[in-house]
mmCIF file of C-alpha atoms and ligand atoms in Angstrom:
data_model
loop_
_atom_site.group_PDB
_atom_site.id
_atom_site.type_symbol
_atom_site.label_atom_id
_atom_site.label_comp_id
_atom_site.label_asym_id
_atom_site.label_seq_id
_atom_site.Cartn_x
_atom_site.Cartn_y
_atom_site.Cartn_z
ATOM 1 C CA UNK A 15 62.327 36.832 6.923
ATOM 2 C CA UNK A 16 60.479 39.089 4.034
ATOM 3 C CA UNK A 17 60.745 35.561 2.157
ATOM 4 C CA UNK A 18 59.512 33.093 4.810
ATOM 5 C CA UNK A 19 56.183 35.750 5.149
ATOM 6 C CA UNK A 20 55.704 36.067 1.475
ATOM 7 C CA UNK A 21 55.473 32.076 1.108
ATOM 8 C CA UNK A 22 53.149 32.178 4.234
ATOM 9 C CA UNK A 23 50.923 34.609 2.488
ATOM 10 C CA UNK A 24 51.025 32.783 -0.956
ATOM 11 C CA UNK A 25 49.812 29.717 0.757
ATOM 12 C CA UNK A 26 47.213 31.485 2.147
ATOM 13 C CA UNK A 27 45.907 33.145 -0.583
ATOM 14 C CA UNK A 28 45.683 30.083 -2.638
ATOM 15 C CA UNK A 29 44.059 28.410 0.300
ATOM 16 C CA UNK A 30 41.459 30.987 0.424
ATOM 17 C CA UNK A 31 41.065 30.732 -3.412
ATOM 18 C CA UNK A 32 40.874 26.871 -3.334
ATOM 19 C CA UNK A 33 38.189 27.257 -0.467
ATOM 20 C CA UNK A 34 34.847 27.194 -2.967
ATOM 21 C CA UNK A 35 36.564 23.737 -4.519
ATOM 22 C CA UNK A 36 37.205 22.315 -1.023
ATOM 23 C CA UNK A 37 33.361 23.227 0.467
ATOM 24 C CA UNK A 38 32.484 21.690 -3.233
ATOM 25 C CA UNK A 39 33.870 17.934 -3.019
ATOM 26 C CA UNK A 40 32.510 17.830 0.361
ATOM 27 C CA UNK A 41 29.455 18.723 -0.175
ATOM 28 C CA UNK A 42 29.371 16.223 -3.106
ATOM 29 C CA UNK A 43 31.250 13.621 -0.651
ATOM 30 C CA UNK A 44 27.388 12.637 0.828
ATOM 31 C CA UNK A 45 25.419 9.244 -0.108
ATOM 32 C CA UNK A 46 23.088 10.443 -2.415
ATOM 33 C CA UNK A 47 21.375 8.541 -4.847
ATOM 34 C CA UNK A 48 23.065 6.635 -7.502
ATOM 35 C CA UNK A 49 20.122 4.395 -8.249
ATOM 36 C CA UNK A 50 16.768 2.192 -7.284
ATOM 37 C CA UNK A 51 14.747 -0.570 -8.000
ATOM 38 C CA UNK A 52 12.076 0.080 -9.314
ATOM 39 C CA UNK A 53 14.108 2.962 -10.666
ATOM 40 C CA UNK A 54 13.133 6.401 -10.279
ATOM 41 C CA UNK A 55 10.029 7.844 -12.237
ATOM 42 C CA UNK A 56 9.921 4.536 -13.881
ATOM 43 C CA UNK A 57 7.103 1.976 -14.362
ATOM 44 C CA UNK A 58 6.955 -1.355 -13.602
ATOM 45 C CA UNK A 59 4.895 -4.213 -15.049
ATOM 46 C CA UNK A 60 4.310 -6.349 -11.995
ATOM 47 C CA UNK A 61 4.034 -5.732 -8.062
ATOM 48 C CA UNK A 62 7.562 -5.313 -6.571
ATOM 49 C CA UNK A 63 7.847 -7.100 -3.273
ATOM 50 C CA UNK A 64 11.049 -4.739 -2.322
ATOM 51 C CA UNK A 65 12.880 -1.352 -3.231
ATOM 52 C CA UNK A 66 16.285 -0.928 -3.356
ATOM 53 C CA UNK A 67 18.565 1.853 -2.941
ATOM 54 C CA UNK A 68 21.626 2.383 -4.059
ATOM 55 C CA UNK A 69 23.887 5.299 -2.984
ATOM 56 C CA UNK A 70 27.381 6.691 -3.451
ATOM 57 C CA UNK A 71 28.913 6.378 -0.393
ATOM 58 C CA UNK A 72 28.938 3.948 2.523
ATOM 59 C CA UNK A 73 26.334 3.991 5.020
ATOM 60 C CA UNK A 74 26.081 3.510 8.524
ATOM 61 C CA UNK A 75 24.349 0.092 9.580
ATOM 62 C CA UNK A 76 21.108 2.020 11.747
ATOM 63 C CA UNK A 77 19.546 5.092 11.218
ATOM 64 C CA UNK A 78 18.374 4.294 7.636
ATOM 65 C CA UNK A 79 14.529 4.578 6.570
ATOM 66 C CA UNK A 80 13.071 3.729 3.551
ATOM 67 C CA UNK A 81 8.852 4.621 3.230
ATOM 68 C CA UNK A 82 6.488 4.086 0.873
ATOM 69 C CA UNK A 83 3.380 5.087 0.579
ATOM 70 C CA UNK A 84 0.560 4.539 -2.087
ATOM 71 C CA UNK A 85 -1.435 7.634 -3.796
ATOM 72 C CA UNK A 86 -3.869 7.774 -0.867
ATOM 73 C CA UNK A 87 -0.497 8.455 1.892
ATOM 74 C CA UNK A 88 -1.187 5.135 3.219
ATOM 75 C CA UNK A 89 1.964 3.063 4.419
ATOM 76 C CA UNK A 90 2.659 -0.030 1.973
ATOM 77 C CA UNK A 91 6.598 -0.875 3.090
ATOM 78 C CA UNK A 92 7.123 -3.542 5.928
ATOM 79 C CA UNK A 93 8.563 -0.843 8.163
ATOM 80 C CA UNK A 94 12.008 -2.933 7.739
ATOM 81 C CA UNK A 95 14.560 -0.706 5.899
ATOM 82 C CA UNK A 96 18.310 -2.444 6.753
ATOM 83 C CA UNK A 97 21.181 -2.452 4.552
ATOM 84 C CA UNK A 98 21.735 -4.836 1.427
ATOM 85 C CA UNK A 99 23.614 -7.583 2.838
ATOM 86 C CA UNK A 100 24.604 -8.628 -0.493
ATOM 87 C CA UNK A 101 26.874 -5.301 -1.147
ATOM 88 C CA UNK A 102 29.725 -5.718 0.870
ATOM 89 C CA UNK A 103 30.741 -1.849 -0.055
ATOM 90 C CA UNK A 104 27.191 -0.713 2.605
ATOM 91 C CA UNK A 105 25.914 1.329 -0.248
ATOM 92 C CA UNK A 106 22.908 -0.472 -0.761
ATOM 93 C CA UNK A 107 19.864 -0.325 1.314
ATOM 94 C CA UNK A 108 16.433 -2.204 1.314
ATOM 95 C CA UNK A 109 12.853 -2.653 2.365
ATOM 96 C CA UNK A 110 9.884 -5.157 1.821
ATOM 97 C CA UNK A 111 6.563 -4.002 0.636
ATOM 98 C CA UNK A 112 3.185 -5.488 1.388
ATOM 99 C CA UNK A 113 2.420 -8.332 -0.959
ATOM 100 C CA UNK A 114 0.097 -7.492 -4.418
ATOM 101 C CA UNK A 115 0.296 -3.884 -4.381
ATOM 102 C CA UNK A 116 -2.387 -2.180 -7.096
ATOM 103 C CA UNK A 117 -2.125 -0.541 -10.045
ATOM 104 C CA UNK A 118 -0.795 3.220 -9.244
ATOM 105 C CA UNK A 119 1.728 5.453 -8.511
ATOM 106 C CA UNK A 120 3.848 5.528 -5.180
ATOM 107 C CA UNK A 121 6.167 7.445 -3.325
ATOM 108 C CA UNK A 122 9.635 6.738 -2.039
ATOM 109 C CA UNK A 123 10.908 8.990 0.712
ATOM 110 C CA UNK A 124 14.276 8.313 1.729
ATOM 111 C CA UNK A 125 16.487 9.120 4.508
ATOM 112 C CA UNK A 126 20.182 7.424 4.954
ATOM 113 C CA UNK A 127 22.911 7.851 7.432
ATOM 114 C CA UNK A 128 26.314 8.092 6.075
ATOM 115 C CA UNK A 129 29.155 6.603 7.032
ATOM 116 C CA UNK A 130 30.646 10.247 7.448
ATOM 117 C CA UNK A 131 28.544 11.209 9.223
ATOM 118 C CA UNK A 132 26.551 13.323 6.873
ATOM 119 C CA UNK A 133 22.322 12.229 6.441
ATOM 120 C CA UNK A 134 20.825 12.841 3.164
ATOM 121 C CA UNK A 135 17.107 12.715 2.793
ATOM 122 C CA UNK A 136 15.387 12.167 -0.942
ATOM 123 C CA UNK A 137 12.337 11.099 -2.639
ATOM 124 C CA UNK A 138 10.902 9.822 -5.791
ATOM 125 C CA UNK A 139 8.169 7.697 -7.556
ATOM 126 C CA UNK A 140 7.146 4.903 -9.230
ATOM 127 C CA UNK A 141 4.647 3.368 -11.143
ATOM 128 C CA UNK A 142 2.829 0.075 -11.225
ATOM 129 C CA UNK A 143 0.908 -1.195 -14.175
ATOM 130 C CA UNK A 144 0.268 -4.501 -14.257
ATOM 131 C CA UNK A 145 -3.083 -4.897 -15.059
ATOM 132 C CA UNK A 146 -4.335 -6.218 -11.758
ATOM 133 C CA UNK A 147 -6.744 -3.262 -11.402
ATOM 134 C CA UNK A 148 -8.927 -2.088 -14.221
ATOM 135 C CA UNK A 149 -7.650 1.185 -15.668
ATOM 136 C CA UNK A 150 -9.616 4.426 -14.484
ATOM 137 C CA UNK A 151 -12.173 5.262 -17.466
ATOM 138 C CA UNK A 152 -10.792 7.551 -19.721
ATOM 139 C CA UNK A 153 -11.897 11.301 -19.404
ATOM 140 C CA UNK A 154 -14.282 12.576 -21.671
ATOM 141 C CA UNK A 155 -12.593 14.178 -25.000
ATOM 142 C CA UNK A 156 -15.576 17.243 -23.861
ATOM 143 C CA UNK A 157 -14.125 19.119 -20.782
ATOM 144 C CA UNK A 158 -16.325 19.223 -17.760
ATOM 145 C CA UNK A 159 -18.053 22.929 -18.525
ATOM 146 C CA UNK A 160 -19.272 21.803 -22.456
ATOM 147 C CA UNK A 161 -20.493 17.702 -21.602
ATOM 148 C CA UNK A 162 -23.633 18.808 -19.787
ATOM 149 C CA UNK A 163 -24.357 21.711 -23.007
ATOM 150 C CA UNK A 164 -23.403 18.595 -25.620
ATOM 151 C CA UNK A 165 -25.930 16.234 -23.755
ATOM 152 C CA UNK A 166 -28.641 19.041 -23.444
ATOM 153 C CA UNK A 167 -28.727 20.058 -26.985
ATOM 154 C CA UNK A 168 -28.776 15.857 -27.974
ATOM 155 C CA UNK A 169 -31.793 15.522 -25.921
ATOM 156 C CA UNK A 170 -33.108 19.073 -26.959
ATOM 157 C CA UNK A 171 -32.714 17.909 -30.233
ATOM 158 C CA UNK A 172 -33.688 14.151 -29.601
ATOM 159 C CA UNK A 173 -37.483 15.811 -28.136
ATOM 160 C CA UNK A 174 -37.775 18.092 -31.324
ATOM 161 C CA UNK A 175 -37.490 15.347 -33.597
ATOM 162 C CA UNK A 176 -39.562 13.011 -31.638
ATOM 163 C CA UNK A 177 -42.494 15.705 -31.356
ATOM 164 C CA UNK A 178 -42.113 16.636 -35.423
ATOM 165 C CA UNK A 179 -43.043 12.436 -35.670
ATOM 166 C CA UNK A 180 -45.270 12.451 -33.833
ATOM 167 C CA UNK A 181 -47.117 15.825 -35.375
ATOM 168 C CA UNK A 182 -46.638 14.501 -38.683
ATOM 169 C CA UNK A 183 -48.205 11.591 -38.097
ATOM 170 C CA UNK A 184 -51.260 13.138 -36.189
ATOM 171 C CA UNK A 185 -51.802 15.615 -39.240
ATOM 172 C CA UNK A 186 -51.429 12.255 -41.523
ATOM 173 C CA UNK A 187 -54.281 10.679 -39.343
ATOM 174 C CA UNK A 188 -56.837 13.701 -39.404
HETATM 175 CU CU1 CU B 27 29.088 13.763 3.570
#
């Protein structure tokens, strides 16, 4: 009897000590990201007409969303999120994006129903540089506060010289 409560007592202390690696693996046994197209923070050199999401775990066929949006908030996916048919392990999901996006950087916010049960939600960005809009001017190596002061003193200095001429060559003439 003092045996048979012993073993009962070792199992449950090294149940309660294996607890933190249990709630671990399942909180790491969620879809999360694994990888995209384009991929995350990257830059790509032409207009994507989709983005693609790959996770770790299988997903459930509804409940999915995929939205982009440009730098301004506005809405450039197709509204159409649905899983990859061509991954037969569900992992995979996928949305259409208005045709010729512009030059810029856009956000991905992500929201996926796993299989288990479990919904992760994400985001990230990308970047588009493809030339099809002309690049914003470059700033001015001057900061904001010292440009007006630079262009002041150059006309300042522009007036000075032009009235010195000019005096020199009215003192020439009388
Ligand atoms: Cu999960």
């Amino acid at each position: 009897m003092l045996l048979v409560l012993r073993i009962r007592h070792i199992i449950a202390l090294l149940t309660l000590l294996m607890m933190p690696f249990i709630s671990t693996s399942l909180a790491l046994a969620h879809a999360d990201y694994v990888s995209s197209e384009p991929p995350a923070d990257g830059t790509v050199t032409a207009a994507p007409e989709r983005i693609v999401i790959v996770f770790s775990q299988e997903l459930k066929p509804e409940g999915n969303t995929i939205r982009v949006t440009d730098a301004r908030g506005n809405q450039v996916d197709r509204g159409d999120t649905t899983l990859n048919r061509n991954d037969p392990n569900r992992k995979t999901l996928i949305v259409s994006l208005n045709p010729g996006l512009s030059d810029g950087v856009y956000t991905v916010n992500w929201k996926n129903a796993g299989a288990d049960g479990h919904s992760e939600t994400g985001r990230f960005r990308f970047t588009i540089s493809a030339g099809t809009t002309p690049a914003a001017a470059p700033l001015p190596a001057t900061s904001g506060a010292e440009a007006p002061w630079l262009a002041l003193l150059a006309t300042g200095s522009g007036a000075l010289l032009i009235g010195w001429a000019l005096r020199r060559r009215v003192m020439r003439q009388s």
